[in-house]
Amino acid sequence: MKISIIIPAYNCEKYLNRCLDSVLNQTYNEFEIILVNDGSTDKTSDICDEYKAIDNRIKVIHKENGGVSSARNIGISKSTGEYIMFLDSDDWIERDMVEKLYNNISKYDDIDMVMCGCYLEFSSKEKQILQIKLKNKTYDSTEDYLKEFSYYRDKGVFGYLWNKIFRSSIIKDNQLLFKKYSIAEDLFFLYELLPYCNKIKVIEDSLYNYMHENEYSLSKSNKEDSLYINNLFYDKTKEFLYNTNSYEINKEYISNGYIQGISHYILNNVMCEDNKIKKLRKLYKSEKVKEAICYSNPKPIFYNIMNRLIKFNLPITTIAFLDTYKIIKKRNVKL
């Protein structure tokens, strides 16, 4: 079998048929589907077995609930394909996605990852679909690819697995496994995988349809989680960029991201607590904040002002600014 398509499934009865139908109707059909039912409590299990009965390319694994990382790890261990793709069970793919990704990675022995664009569908009262189209390009190394790290991060396609195909030997020969995190398992897996890649190819086609539903954001997390997650993202990203000789060219970008996260943490959490001045002083003196503030220079006005207040250690002025900012926001004035 040429390609293994790994699909973890948990309580996705509403979307799973659409996902599987989109894969089975591909223009290229030399693949296996490894469907991992992760302890679902709805009809997901039955749907998996129904599809297995009608197509012998589908392998179904039923397991106790352990999260998406454990489901993907089991999928990898059962895969036989020369290449691996990971899909999310509530999404669907364009009819020629597998063919186009396969054709671009199989032609060359030294290309280890191919990435495509996508459509982002936002579930709201009025359905919105945003096309993310990339530029055709081949990178001679991971280091070369990461010179455009900020471009792909800002496009929203860097840290996901679903718009990519990988040479399976990169994963298996290096014994790469997903680790369980509360967020961003895709991103942190890529951080471990990319240093082993030779060439990386990007194609302009938008081939994946990603559903934005109940999206997690730092501003919606509790006060402990938002600071922890911001620190985790910064530490993991910094380590990854150091390991790929790409930190210097990207240090301002990741520092901007970290200070923006700190700004949201202050606005949504610290400003709602007692002892605000004391907590801000402690935060502004933390080693991570002091390090990031040396390189950050965000352009948006709000973040630029917060950057200066943090840099010059002005907690009282920070509180006054954010109190004013909240009043302005209530009046729907952009800052």
Short mmCIF file of the C-alpha atoms (twelve columns), coordinates in Angstrom:
data_MODEL
# 
_entry.id   MODEL 
# 
loop_
_atom_site.group_PDB 
_atom_site.id 
_atom_site.type_symbol 
_atom_site.label_atom_id 
_atom_site.label_alt_id 
_atom_site.label_comp_id 
_atom_site.label_asym_id 
_atom_site.label_seq_id 
_atom_site.Cartn_x 
_atom_site.Cartn_y 
_atom_site.Cartn_z 
_atom_site.pdbx_PDB_model_num 
ATOM 1   C CA . MET A 1   0.000   0.000  0.000  1 
ATOM 2   C CA . LYS A 2   1.371   3.405  -1.009 1 
ATOM 3   C CA . ILE A 3   -0.311  5.673  1.553  1 
ATOM 4   C CA . SER A 4   -1.651  5.233  5.086  1 
ATOM 5   C CA . ILE A 5   -4.342  7.740  6.057  1 
ATOM 6   C CA . ILE A 6   -4.733  7.875  9.838  1 
ATOM 7   C CA . ILE A 7   -8.034  9.215  11.193 1 
ATOM 8   C CA . PRO A 8   -8.658  9.354  14.963 1 
ATOM 9   C CA . ALA A 9   -12.378 9.437  15.730 1 
ATOM 10  C CA . TYR A 10  -14.084 10.459 18.945 1 
ATOM 11  C CA . ASN A 11  -17.811 11.223 19.229 1 
ATOM 12  C CA . CYS A 12  -17.949 12.501 15.660 1 
ATOM 13  C CA . GLU A 13  -21.119 10.809 14.397 1 
ATOM 14  C CA . LYS A 14  -22.296 14.110 12.936 1 
ATOM 15  C CA . TYR A 15  -19.309 14.478 10.581 1 
ATOM 16  C CA . LEU A 16  -17.614 11.096 10.154 1 
ATOM 17  C CA . ASN A 17  -19.604 9.978  7.085  1 
ATOM 18  C CA . ARG A 18  -18.670 13.150 5.223  1 
ATOM 19  C CA . CYS A 19  -14.993 12.698 6.103  1 
ATOM 20  C CA . LEU A 20  -14.833 9.048  5.052  1 
ATOM 21  C CA . ASP A 21  -16.843 9.581  1.872  1 
ATOM 22  C CA . SER A 22  -14.429 12.334 0.806  1 
ATOM 23  C CA . VAL A 23  -11.505 9.929  1.230  1 
ATOM 24  C CA . LEU A 24  -13.137 6.964  -0.474 1 
ATOM 25  C CA . ASN A 25  -14.079 9.122  -3.483 1 
ATOM 26  C CA . GLN A 26  -10.486 10.175 -4.196 1 
ATOM 27  C CA . THR A 27  -9.096  10.150 -7.734 1 
ATOM 28  C CA . TYR A 28  -6.132  8.121  -6.397 1 
ATOM 29  C CA . ASN A 29  -7.053  4.940  -4.536 1 
ATOM 30  C CA . GLU A 30  -3.894  3.084  -3.524 1 
ATOM 31  C CA . PHE A 31  -4.234  3.829  0.173  1 
ATOM 32  C CA . GLU A 32  -5.363  2.333  3.435  1 
ATOM 33  C CA . ILE A 33  -7.507  4.136  5.988  1 
ATOM 34  C CA . ILE A 34  -6.629  3.481  9.615  1 
ATOM 35  C CA . LEU A 35  -9.677  4.538  11.573 1 
ATOM 36  C CA . VAL A 36  -9.029  4.688  15.320 1 
ATOM 37  C CA . ASN A 37  -12.190 4.891  17.429 1 
ATOM 38  C CA . ASP A 38  -10.968 6.487  20.641 1 
ATOM 39  C CA . GLY A 39  -13.609 5.228  23.079 1 
ATOM 40  C CA . SER A 40  -16.541 7.080  21.528 1 
ATOM 41  C CA . THR A 41  -19.847 7.061  23.395 1 
ATOM 42  C CA . ASP A 42  -22.089 7.979  20.440 1 
ATOM 43  C CA . LYS A 43  -22.618 6.109  17.151 1 
ATOM 44  C CA . THR A 44  -19.055 6.694  15.920 1 
ATOM 45  C CA . SER A 45  -18.112 3.068  16.637 1 
ATOM 46  C CA . ASP A 46  -21.002 1.727  14.532 1 
ATOM 47  C CA . ILE A 47  -20.173 4.062  11.650 1 
ATOM 48  C CA . CYS A 48  -16.551 2.865  11.682 1 
ATOM 49  C CA . ASP A 49  -17.629 -0.779 11.461 1 
ATOM 50  C CA . GLU A 50  -20.173 -0.030 8.713  1 
ATOM 51  C CA . TYR A 51  -17.497 1.531  6.515  1 
ATOM 52  C CA . LYS A 52  -15.051 -1.280 7.224  1 
ATOM 53  C CA . ALA A 53  -17.655 -3.750 5.958  1 
ATOM 54  C CA . ILE A 54  -18.021 -1.991 2.608  1 
ATOM 55  C CA . ASP A 55  -14.366 -1.238 1.803  1 
ATOM 56  C CA . ASN A 56  -11.427 -3.544 2.533  1 
ATOM 57  C CA . ARG A 57  -8.980  -0.618 2.517  1 
ATOM 58  C CA . ILE A 58  -10.340 0.429  5.901  1 
ATOM 59  C CA . LYS A 59  -8.828  -0.874 9.127  1 
ATOM 60  C CA . VAL A 60  -10.758 -0.114 12.314 1 
ATOM 61  C CA . ILE A 61  -9.186  -0.058 15.751 1 
ATOM 62  C CA . HIS A 62  -11.409 0.296  18.813 1 
ATOM 63  C CA . LYS A 63  -9.650  1.478  21.965 1 
ATOM 64  C CA . GLU A 64  -10.383 3.038  25.321 1 
ATOM 65  C CA . ASN A 65  -10.443 6.816  25.319 1 
ATOM 66  C CA . GLY A 66  -6.910  8.146  25.585 1 
ATOM 67  C CA . GLY A 67  -6.891  11.279 23.469 1 
ATOM 68  C CA . VAL A 68  -5.859  12.130 19.923 1 
ATOM 69  C CA . SER A 69  -2.138  11.561 20.558 1 
ATOM 70  C CA . SER A 70  -2.583  7.961  21.673 1 
ATOM 71  C CA . ALA A 71  -4.979  7.305  18.775 1 
ATOM 72  C CA . ARG A 72  -2.472  8.606  16.238 1 
ATOM 73  C CA . ASN A 73  0.349   6.600  17.791 1 
ATOM 74  C CA . ILE A 74  -1.664  3.394  17.403 1 
ATOM 75  C CA . GLY A 75  -2.424  4.409  13.825 1 
ATOM 76  C CA . ILE A 76  1.265   4.863  13.071 1 
ATOM 77  C CA . SER A 77  2.105   1.458  14.565 1 
ATOM 78  C CA . LYS A 78  -0.498  -0.245 12.355 1 
ATOM 79  C CA . SER A 79  0.358   1.648  9.178  1 
ATOM 80  C CA . THR A 80  2.004   -0.083 6.204  1 
ATOM 81  C CA . GLY A 81  2.181   2.741  3.672  1 
ATOM 82  C CA . GLU A 82  5.305   4.335  2.284  1 
ATOM 83  C CA . TYR A 83  3.695   7.683  3.080  1 
ATOM 84  C CA . ILE A 84  1.470   8.851  5.921  1 
ATOM 85  C CA . MET A 85  -1.329  11.402 6.111  1 
ATOM 86  C CA . PHE A 86  -3.290  12.492 9.181  1 
ATOM 87  C CA . LEU A 87  -6.886  13.708 8.874  1 
ATOM 88  C CA . ASP A 88  -9.337  15.030 11.452 1 
ATOM 89  C CA . SER A 89  -12.658 13.189 11.540 1 
ATOM 90  C CA . ASP A 90  -14.827 16.316 11.405 1 
ATOM 91  C CA . ASP A 91  -13.147 17.654 8.243  1 
ATOM 92  C CA . TRP A 92  -13.172 16.565 4.611  1 
ATOM 93  C CA . ILE A 93  -10.821 16.687 1.635  1 
ATOM 94  C CA . GLU A 94  -11.042 17.704 -2.014 1 
ATOM 95  C CA . ARG A 95  -11.368 14.842 -4.500 1 
ATOM 96  C CA . ASP A 96  -7.796  15.124 -5.783 1 
ATOM 97  C CA . MET A 97  -5.966  15.875 -2.524 1 
ATOM 98  C CA . VAL A 98  -4.389  12.440 -2.096 1 
ATOM 99  C CA . GLU A 99  -3.353  12.274 -5.756 1 
ATOM 100 C CA . LYS A 100 -1.742  15.721 -5.774 1 
ATOM 101 C CA . LEU A 101 0.131   15.226 -2.513 1 
ATOM 102 C CA . TYR A 102 1.276   11.746 -3.564 1 
ATOM 103 C CA . ASN A 103 2.451   12.890 -7.006 1 
ATOM 104 C CA . ASN A 104 4.504   15.679 -5.470 1 
ATOM 105 C CA . ILE A 105 6.229   13.568 -2.820 1 
ATOM 106 C CA . SER A 106 6.711   10.305 -4.760 1 
ATOM 107 C CA . LYS A 107 8.591   11.826 -7.696 1 
ATOM 108 C CA . TYR A 108 11.642  12.622 -5.579 1 
ATOM 109 C CA . ASP A 109 13.620  10.510 -3.131 1 
ATOM 110 C CA . ASP A 110 14.697  13.471 -1.029 1 
ATOM 111 C CA . ILE A 111 11.354  15.214 -0.426 1 
ATOM 112 C CA . ASP A 112 10.050  14.158 2.967  1 
ATOM 113 C CA . MET A 113 7.034   16.452 3.393  1 
ATOM 114 C CA . VAL A 114 4.554   18.141 1.069  1 
ATOM 115 C CA . MET A 115 2.123   20.812 2.281  1 
ATOM 116 C CA . CYS A 116 -0.946  22.257 0.570  1 
ATOM 117 C CA . GLY A 117 -3.392  25.095 1.177  1 
ATOM 118 C CA . CYS A 118 -6.872  24.706 2.621  1 
ATOM 119 C CA . TYR A 119 -10.345 26.107 3.150  1 
ATOM 120 C CA . LEU A 120 -11.300 27.237 6.647  1 
ATOM 121 C CA . GLU A 121 -15.007 26.987 7.395  1 
ATOM 122 C CA . PHE A 122 -16.245 28.952 10.374 1 
ATOM 123 C CA . SER A 123 -19.441 27.647 11.937 1 
ATOM 124 C CA . SER A 124 -21.558 30.598 12.965 1 
ATOM 125 C CA . LYS A 125 -24.987 32.019 12.200 1 
ATOM 126 C CA . GLU A 126 -23.674 32.926 8.763  1 
ATOM 127 C CA . LYS A 127 -21.323 30.316 7.356  1 
ATOM 128 C CA . GLN A 128 -17.976 31.803 6.344  1 
ATOM 129 C CA . ILE A 129 -15.369 30.068 4.203  1 
ATOM 130 C CA . LEU A 130 -11.840 31.414 3.894  1 
ATOM 131 C CA . GLN A 131 -9.454  30.067 1.272  1 
ATOM 132 C CA . ILE A 132 -5.804  29.757 2.256  1 
ATOM 133 C CA . LYS A 133 -3.745  29.530 -0.905 1 
ATOM 134 C CA . LEU A 134 0.008   29.066 -0.726 1 
ATOM 135 C CA . LYS A 135 2.830   29.571 -3.209 1 
ATOM 136 C CA . ASN A 136 4.498   26.730 -5.103 1 
ATOM 137 C CA . LYS A 137 7.980   26.294 -3.734 1 
ATOM 138 C CA . THR A 138 10.557  23.617 -2.911 1 
ATOM 139 C CA . TYR A 139 12.903  24.101 0.029  1 
ATOM 140 C CA . ASP A 140 16.299  22.410 0.014  1 
ATOM 141 C CA . SER A 141 16.309  21.950 3.790  1 
ATOM 142 C CA . THR A 142 14.266  22.528 6.927  1 
ATOM 143 C CA . GLU A 143 16.482  25.507 7.702  1 
ATOM 144 C CA . ASP A 144 15.641  26.967 4.297  1 
ATOM 145 C CA . TYR A 145 11.913  26.341 4.909  1 
ATOM 146 C CA . LEU A 146 12.053  28.058 8.291  1 
ATOM 147 C CA . LYS A 147 13.290  31.269 6.738  1 
ATOM 148 C CA . GLU A 148 9.602   31.666 5.938  1 
ATOM 149 C CA . PHE A 149 8.386   30.380 9.308  1 
ATOM 150 C CA . SER A 150 6.430   33.572 10.019 1 
ATOM 151 C CA . TYR A 151 4.723   33.462 6.601  1 
ATOM 152 C CA . TYR A 152 3.302   29.979 7.147  1 
ATOM 153 C CA . ARG A 153 2.445   30.656 10.795 1 
ATOM 154 C CA . ASP A 154 0.536   33.800 9.814  1 
ATOM 155 C CA . LYS A 155 -1.227  31.857 7.047  1 
ATOM 156 C CA . GLY A 156 -2.437  29.450 9.733  1 
ATOM 157 C CA . VAL A 157 -1.145  26.258 8.099  1 
ATOM 158 C CA . PHE A 158 2.268   25.662 9.663  1 
ATOM 159 C CA . GLY A 159 1.337   23.862 12.868 1 
ATOM 160 C CA . TYR A 160 -1.182  21.326 11.564 1 
ATOM 161 C CA . LEU A 161 -0.820  17.823 10.159 1 
ATOM 162 C CA . TRP A 162 -3.987  17.585 8.081  1 
ATOM 163 C CA . ASN A 163 -2.664  19.559 5.078  1 
ATOM 164 C CA . LYS A 164 0.527   17.524 4.748  1 
ATOM 165 C CA . ILE A 165 1.883   14.163 3.604  1 
ATOM 166 C CA . PHE A 166 5.020   12.646 5.124  1 
ATOM 167 C CA . ARG A 167 7.485   9.965  4.130  1 
ATOM 168 C CA . SER A 168 6.717   7.294  6.742  1 
ATOM 169 C CA . SER A 169 10.387  6.370  7.229  1 
ATOM 170 C CA . ILE A 170 11.011  9.840  8.722  1 
ATOM 171 C CA . ILE A 171 8.520   9.016  11.462 1 
ATOM 172 C CA . LYS A 172 9.303   5.340  11.996 1 
ATOM 173 C CA . ASP A 173 13.089  5.333  11.614 1 
ATOM 174 C CA . ASN A 174 13.365  8.128  14.177 1 
ATOM 175 C CA . GLN A 175 10.761  6.520  16.470 1 
ATOM 176 C CA . LEU A 176 8.693   9.682  16.588 1 
ATOM 177 C CA . LEU A 177 5.550   9.537  18.700 1 
ATOM 178 C CA . PHE A 178 2.883   12.012 19.704 1 
ATOM 179 C CA . LYS A 179 3.129   13.232 23.265 1 
ATOM 180 C CA . LYS A 180 0.044   14.139 25.247 1 
ATOM 181 C CA . TYR A 181 -0.405  17.875 25.730 1 
ATOM 182 C CA . SER A 182 -3.490  19.879 26.612 1 
ATOM 183 C CA . ILE A 183 -3.139  21.721 23.292 1 
ATOM 184 C CA . ALA A 184 -1.122  21.795 20.034 1 
ATOM 185 C CA . GLU A 185 -0.156  18.118 19.756 1 
ATOM 186 C CA . ASP A 186 0.157   18.637 15.975 1 
ATOM 187 C CA . LEU A 187 2.568   21.531 16.341 1 
ATOM 188 C CA . PHE A 188 4.823   19.856 18.881 1 
ATOM 189 C CA . PHE A 189 4.960   16.661 16.799 1 
ATOM 190 C CA . LEU A 190 6.052   18.750 13.803 1 
ATOM 191 C CA . TYR A 191 8.736   20.356 15.948 1 
ATOM 192 C CA . GLU A 192 10.204  16.886 16.475 1 
ATOM 193 C CA . LEU A 193 9.743   15.730 12.881 1 
ATOM 194 C CA . LEU A 194 10.968  18.686 10.825 1 
ATOM 195 C CA . PRO A 195 14.648  18.530 11.894 1 
ATOM 196 C CA . TYR A 196 14.841  15.105 10.192 1 
ATOM 197 C CA . CYS A 197 13.419  16.280 6.851  1 
ATOM 198 C CA . ASN A 198 15.557  16.780 3.782  1 
ATOM 199 C CA . LYS A 199 13.604  18.750 1.209  1 
ATOM 200 C CA . ILE A 200 10.111  20.169 1.795  1 
ATOM 201 C CA . LYS A 201 7.664   21.045 -0.965 1 
ATOM 202 C CA . VAL A 202 4.711   23.434 -0.808 1 
ATOM 203 C CA . ILE A 203 1.947   23.471 -3.423 1 
ATOM 204 C CA . GLU A 204 -0.510  26.300 -3.964 1 
ATOM 205 C CA . ASP A 205 -3.675  24.175 -4.200 1 
ATOM 206 C CA . SER A 206 -6.284  24.427 -1.440 1 
ATOM 207 C CA . LEU A 207 -7.207  20.787 -0.884 1 
ATOM 208 C CA . TYR A 208 -8.323  20.401 2.732  1 
ATOM 209 C CA . ASN A 209 -11.550 21.633 4.347  1 
ATOM 210 C CA . TYR A 210 -11.079 22.466 8.016  1 
ATOM 211 C CA . MET A 211 -14.013 23.116 10.335 1 
ATOM 212 C CA . HIS A 212 -13.483 25.885 12.876 1 
ATOM 213 C CA . GLU A 213 -15.816 24.950 15.695 1 
ATOM 214 C CA . ASN A 214 -15.403 25.605 19.422 1 
ATOM 215 C CA . GLU A 215 -11.920 26.895 18.724 1 
ATOM 216 C CA . TYR A 216 -9.685  27.011 21.781 1 
ATOM 217 C CA . SER A 217 -8.088  30.344 22.538 1 
ATOM 218 C CA . LEU A 218 -5.890  31.615 25.319 1 
ATOM 219 C CA . SER A 219 -8.455  34.237 26.221 1 
ATOM 220 C CA . LYS A 220 -11.031 31.543 26.931 1 
ATOM 221 C CA . SER A 221 -8.794  29.457 29.176 1 
ATOM 222 C CA . ASN A 222 -8.573  29.847 32.916 1 
ATOM 223 C CA . LYS A 223 -5.891  32.038 34.407 1 
ATOM 224 C CA . GLU A 224 -3.473  29.185 35.135 1 
ATOM 225 C CA . ASP A 225 -3.836  27.594 31.709 1 
ATOM 226 C CA . SER A 226 -3.425  30.755 29.634 1 
ATOM 227 C CA . LEU A 227 -0.064  31.665 31.163 1 
ATOM 228 C CA . TYR A 228 1.113   28.048 31.147 1 
ATOM 229 C CA . ILE A 229 0.161   27.583 27.491 1 
ATOM 230 C CA . ASN A 230 1.786   30.837 26.415 1 
ATOM 231 C CA . ASN A 231 5.014   29.825 28.175 1 
ATOM 232 C CA . LEU A 232 4.818   26.317 26.696 1 
ATOM 233 C CA . PHE A 233 4.407   27.632 23.137 1 
ATOM 234 C CA . TYR A 234 7.304   30.038 23.571 1 
ATOM 235 C CA . ASP A 235 9.668   27.476 25.125 1 
ATOM 236 C CA . LYS A 236 8.889   24.738 22.591 1 
ATOM 237 C CA . THR A 237 9.120   27.089 19.617 1 
ATOM 238 C CA . LYS A 238 12.368  28.616 20.803 1 
ATOM 239 C CA . GLU A 239 13.900  25.163 21.374 1 
ATOM 240 C CA . PHE A 240 12.768  24.005 17.933 1 
ATOM 241 C CA . LEU A 241 14.213  27.053 16.186 1 
ATOM 242 C CA . TYR A 242 17.512  26.682 18.028 1 
ATOM 243 C CA . ASN A 243 17.707  23.021 16.987 1 
ATOM 244 C CA . THR A 244 17.201  23.972 13.345 1 
ATOM 245 C CA . ASN A 245 19.577  26.954 13.301 1 
ATOM 246 C CA . SER A 246 16.610  29.235 12.710 1 
ATOM 247 C CA . TYR A 247 16.272  31.188 15.943 1 
ATOM 248 C CA . GLU A 248 18.121  34.383 14.994 1 
ATOM 249 C CA . ILE A 249 16.028  35.037 11.904 1 
ATOM 250 C CA . ASN A 250 12.769  34.367 13.809 1 
ATOM 251 C CA . LYS A 251 13.460  35.696 17.312 1 
ATOM 252 C CA . GLU A 252 11.556  38.967 16.841 1 
ATOM 253 C CA . TYR A 253 8.563   37.098 15.445 1 
ATOM 254 C CA . ILE A 254 8.263   34.599 18.314 1 
ATOM 255 C CA . SER A 255 9.000   37.316 20.873 1 
ATOM 256 C CA . ASN A 256 6.147   39.374 19.432 1 
ATOM 257 C CA . GLY A 257 3.874   36.364 19.752 1 
ATOM 258 C CA . TYR A 258 4.891   35.762 23.342 1 
ATOM 259 C CA . ILE A 259 4.383   39.385 24.413 1 
ATOM 260 C CA . GLN A 260 1.008   39.414 22.674 1 
ATOM 261 C CA . GLY A 261 0.063   36.328 24.682 1 
ATOM 262 C CA . ILE A 262 1.231   38.017 27.883 1 
ATOM 263 C CA . SER A 263 -0.830  41.083 26.965 1 
ATOM 264 C CA . HIS A 264 -3.963  38.948 26.629 1 
ATOM 265 C CA . TYR A 265 -3.193  37.206 29.915 1 
ATOM 266 C CA . ILE A 266 -2.941  40.574 31.688 1 
ATOM 267 C CA . LEU A 267 -6.103  41.920 30.048 1 
ATOM 268 C CA . ASN A 268 -8.294  38.852 30.585 1 
ATOM 269 C CA . ASN A 269 -6.928  37.523 33.856 1 
ATOM 270 C CA . VAL A 270 -4.706  39.808 35.924 1 
ATOM 271 C CA . MET A 271 -7.080  42.750 35.438 1 
ATOM 272 C CA . CYS A 272 -9.870  40.667 36.999 1 
ATOM 273 C CA . GLU A 273 -7.876  39.823 40.144 1 
ATOM 274 C CA . ASP A 274 -6.857  41.499 43.373 1 
ATOM 275 C CA . ASN A 275 -3.275  42.720 43.943 1 
ATOM 276 C CA . LYS A 276 -2.898  43.654 40.287 1 
ATOM 277 C CA . ILE A 277 0.149   45.862 40.797 1 
ATOM 278 C CA . LYS A 278 2.015   43.194 42.759 1 
ATOM 279 C CA . LYS A 279 1.240   40.520 40.165 1 
ATOM 280 C CA . LEU A 280 2.265   42.733 37.277 1 
ATOM 281 C CA . ARG A 281 5.572   43.599 38.923 1 
ATOM 282 C CA . LYS A 282 6.291   39.907 39.423 1 
ATOM 283 C CA . LEU A 283 5.335   39.108 35.843 1 
ATOM 284 C CA . TYR A 284 7.405   41.934 34.353 1 
ATOM 285 C CA . LYS A 285 10.474  40.736 36.268 1 
ATOM 286 C CA . SER A 286 10.179  37.108 35.113 1 
ATOM 287 C CA . GLU A 287 13.140  35.894 33.057 1 
ATOM 288 C CA . LYS A 288 11.019  34.809 30.100 1 
ATOM 289 C CA . VAL A 289 9.281   38.176 29.809 1 
ATOM 290 C CA . LYS A 290 12.562  40.075 30.159 1 
ATOM 291 C CA . GLU A 291 14.126  37.919 27.444 1 
ATOM 292 C CA . ALA A 292 11.256  38.281 24.966 1 
ATOM 293 C CA . ILE A 293 10.877  42.029 25.527 1 
ATOM 294 C CA . CYS A 294 14.458  42.529 24.317 1 
ATOM 295 C CA . TYR A 295 13.496  41.422 20.796 1 
ATOM 296 C CA . SER A 296 9.776   42.160 20.497 1 
ATOM 297 C CA . ASN A 297 8.521   45.041 18.387 1 
ATOM 298 C CA . PRO A 298 4.838   44.419 17.548 1 
ATOM 299 C CA . LYS A 299 3.217   46.715 14.994 1 
ATOM 300 C CA . PRO A 300 -0.482  46.739 16.092 1 
ATOM 301 C CA . ILE A 301 -1.101  49.765 18.327 1 
ATOM 302 C CA . PHE A 302 -2.507  47.856 21.315 1 
ATOM 303 C CA . TYR A 303 0.396   45.401 21.453 1 
ATOM 304 C CA . ASN A 304 2.939   48.123 20.801 1 
ATOM 305 C CA . ILE A 305 1.691   50.119 23.782 1 
ATOM 306 C CA . MET A 306 1.634   46.993 25.976 1 
ATOM 307 C CA . ASN A 307 5.144   46.159 24.811 1 
ATOM 308 C CA . ARG A 308 6.420   49.540 26.006 1 
ATOM 309 C CA . LEU A 309 4.575   49.341 29.334 1 
ATOM 310 C CA . ILE A 310 6.063   45.917 30.014 1 
ATOM 311 C CA . LYS A 311 9.530   46.930 28.817 1 
ATOM 312 C CA . PHE A 312 9.703   49.932 31.126 1 
ATOM 313 C CA . ASN A 313 8.083   48.054 34.016 1 
ATOM 314 C CA . LEU A 314 5.079   50.348 34.458 1 
ATOM 315 C CA . PRO A 315 2.346   48.312 36.208 1 
ATOM 316 C CA . ILE A 316 0.287   51.285 37.413 1 
ATOM 317 C CA . THR A 317 0.231   52.820 33.933 1 
ATOM 318 C CA . THR A 318 -0.642  49.394 32.504 1 
ATOM 319 C CA . ILE A 319 -3.740  49.219 34.700 1 
ATOM 320 C CA . ALA A 320 -4.811  52.738 33.738 1 
ATOM 321 C CA . PHE A 321 -4.281  51.979 30.034 1 
ATOM 322 C CA . LEU A 322 -6.256  48.732 30.134 1 
ATOM 323 C CA . ASP A 323 -9.111  50.315 32.073 1 
ATOM 324 C CA . THR A 324 -9.311  52.938 29.317 1 
ATOM 325 C CA . TYR A 325 -8.971  50.251 26.638 1 
ATOM 326 C CA . LYS A 326 -11.985 48.363 28.017 1 
ATOM 327 C CA . ILE A 327 -14.092 51.517 27.892 1 
ATOM 328 C CA . ILE A 328 -13.022 52.164 24.288 1 
ATOM 329 C CA . LYS A 329 -13.818 48.548 23.309 1 
ATOM 330 C CA . LYS A 330 -17.314 48.845 24.761 1 
ATOM 331 C CA . ARG A 331 -17.856 51.772 22.422 1 
ATOM 332 C CA . ASN A 332 -16.650 49.653 19.497 1 
ATOM 333 C CA . VAL A 333 -13.711 51.915 18.716 1 
ATOM 334 C CA . LYS A 334 -10.754 50.123 17.143 1 
ATOM 335 C CA . LEU A 335 -7.331  50.511 18.727 1 
# 
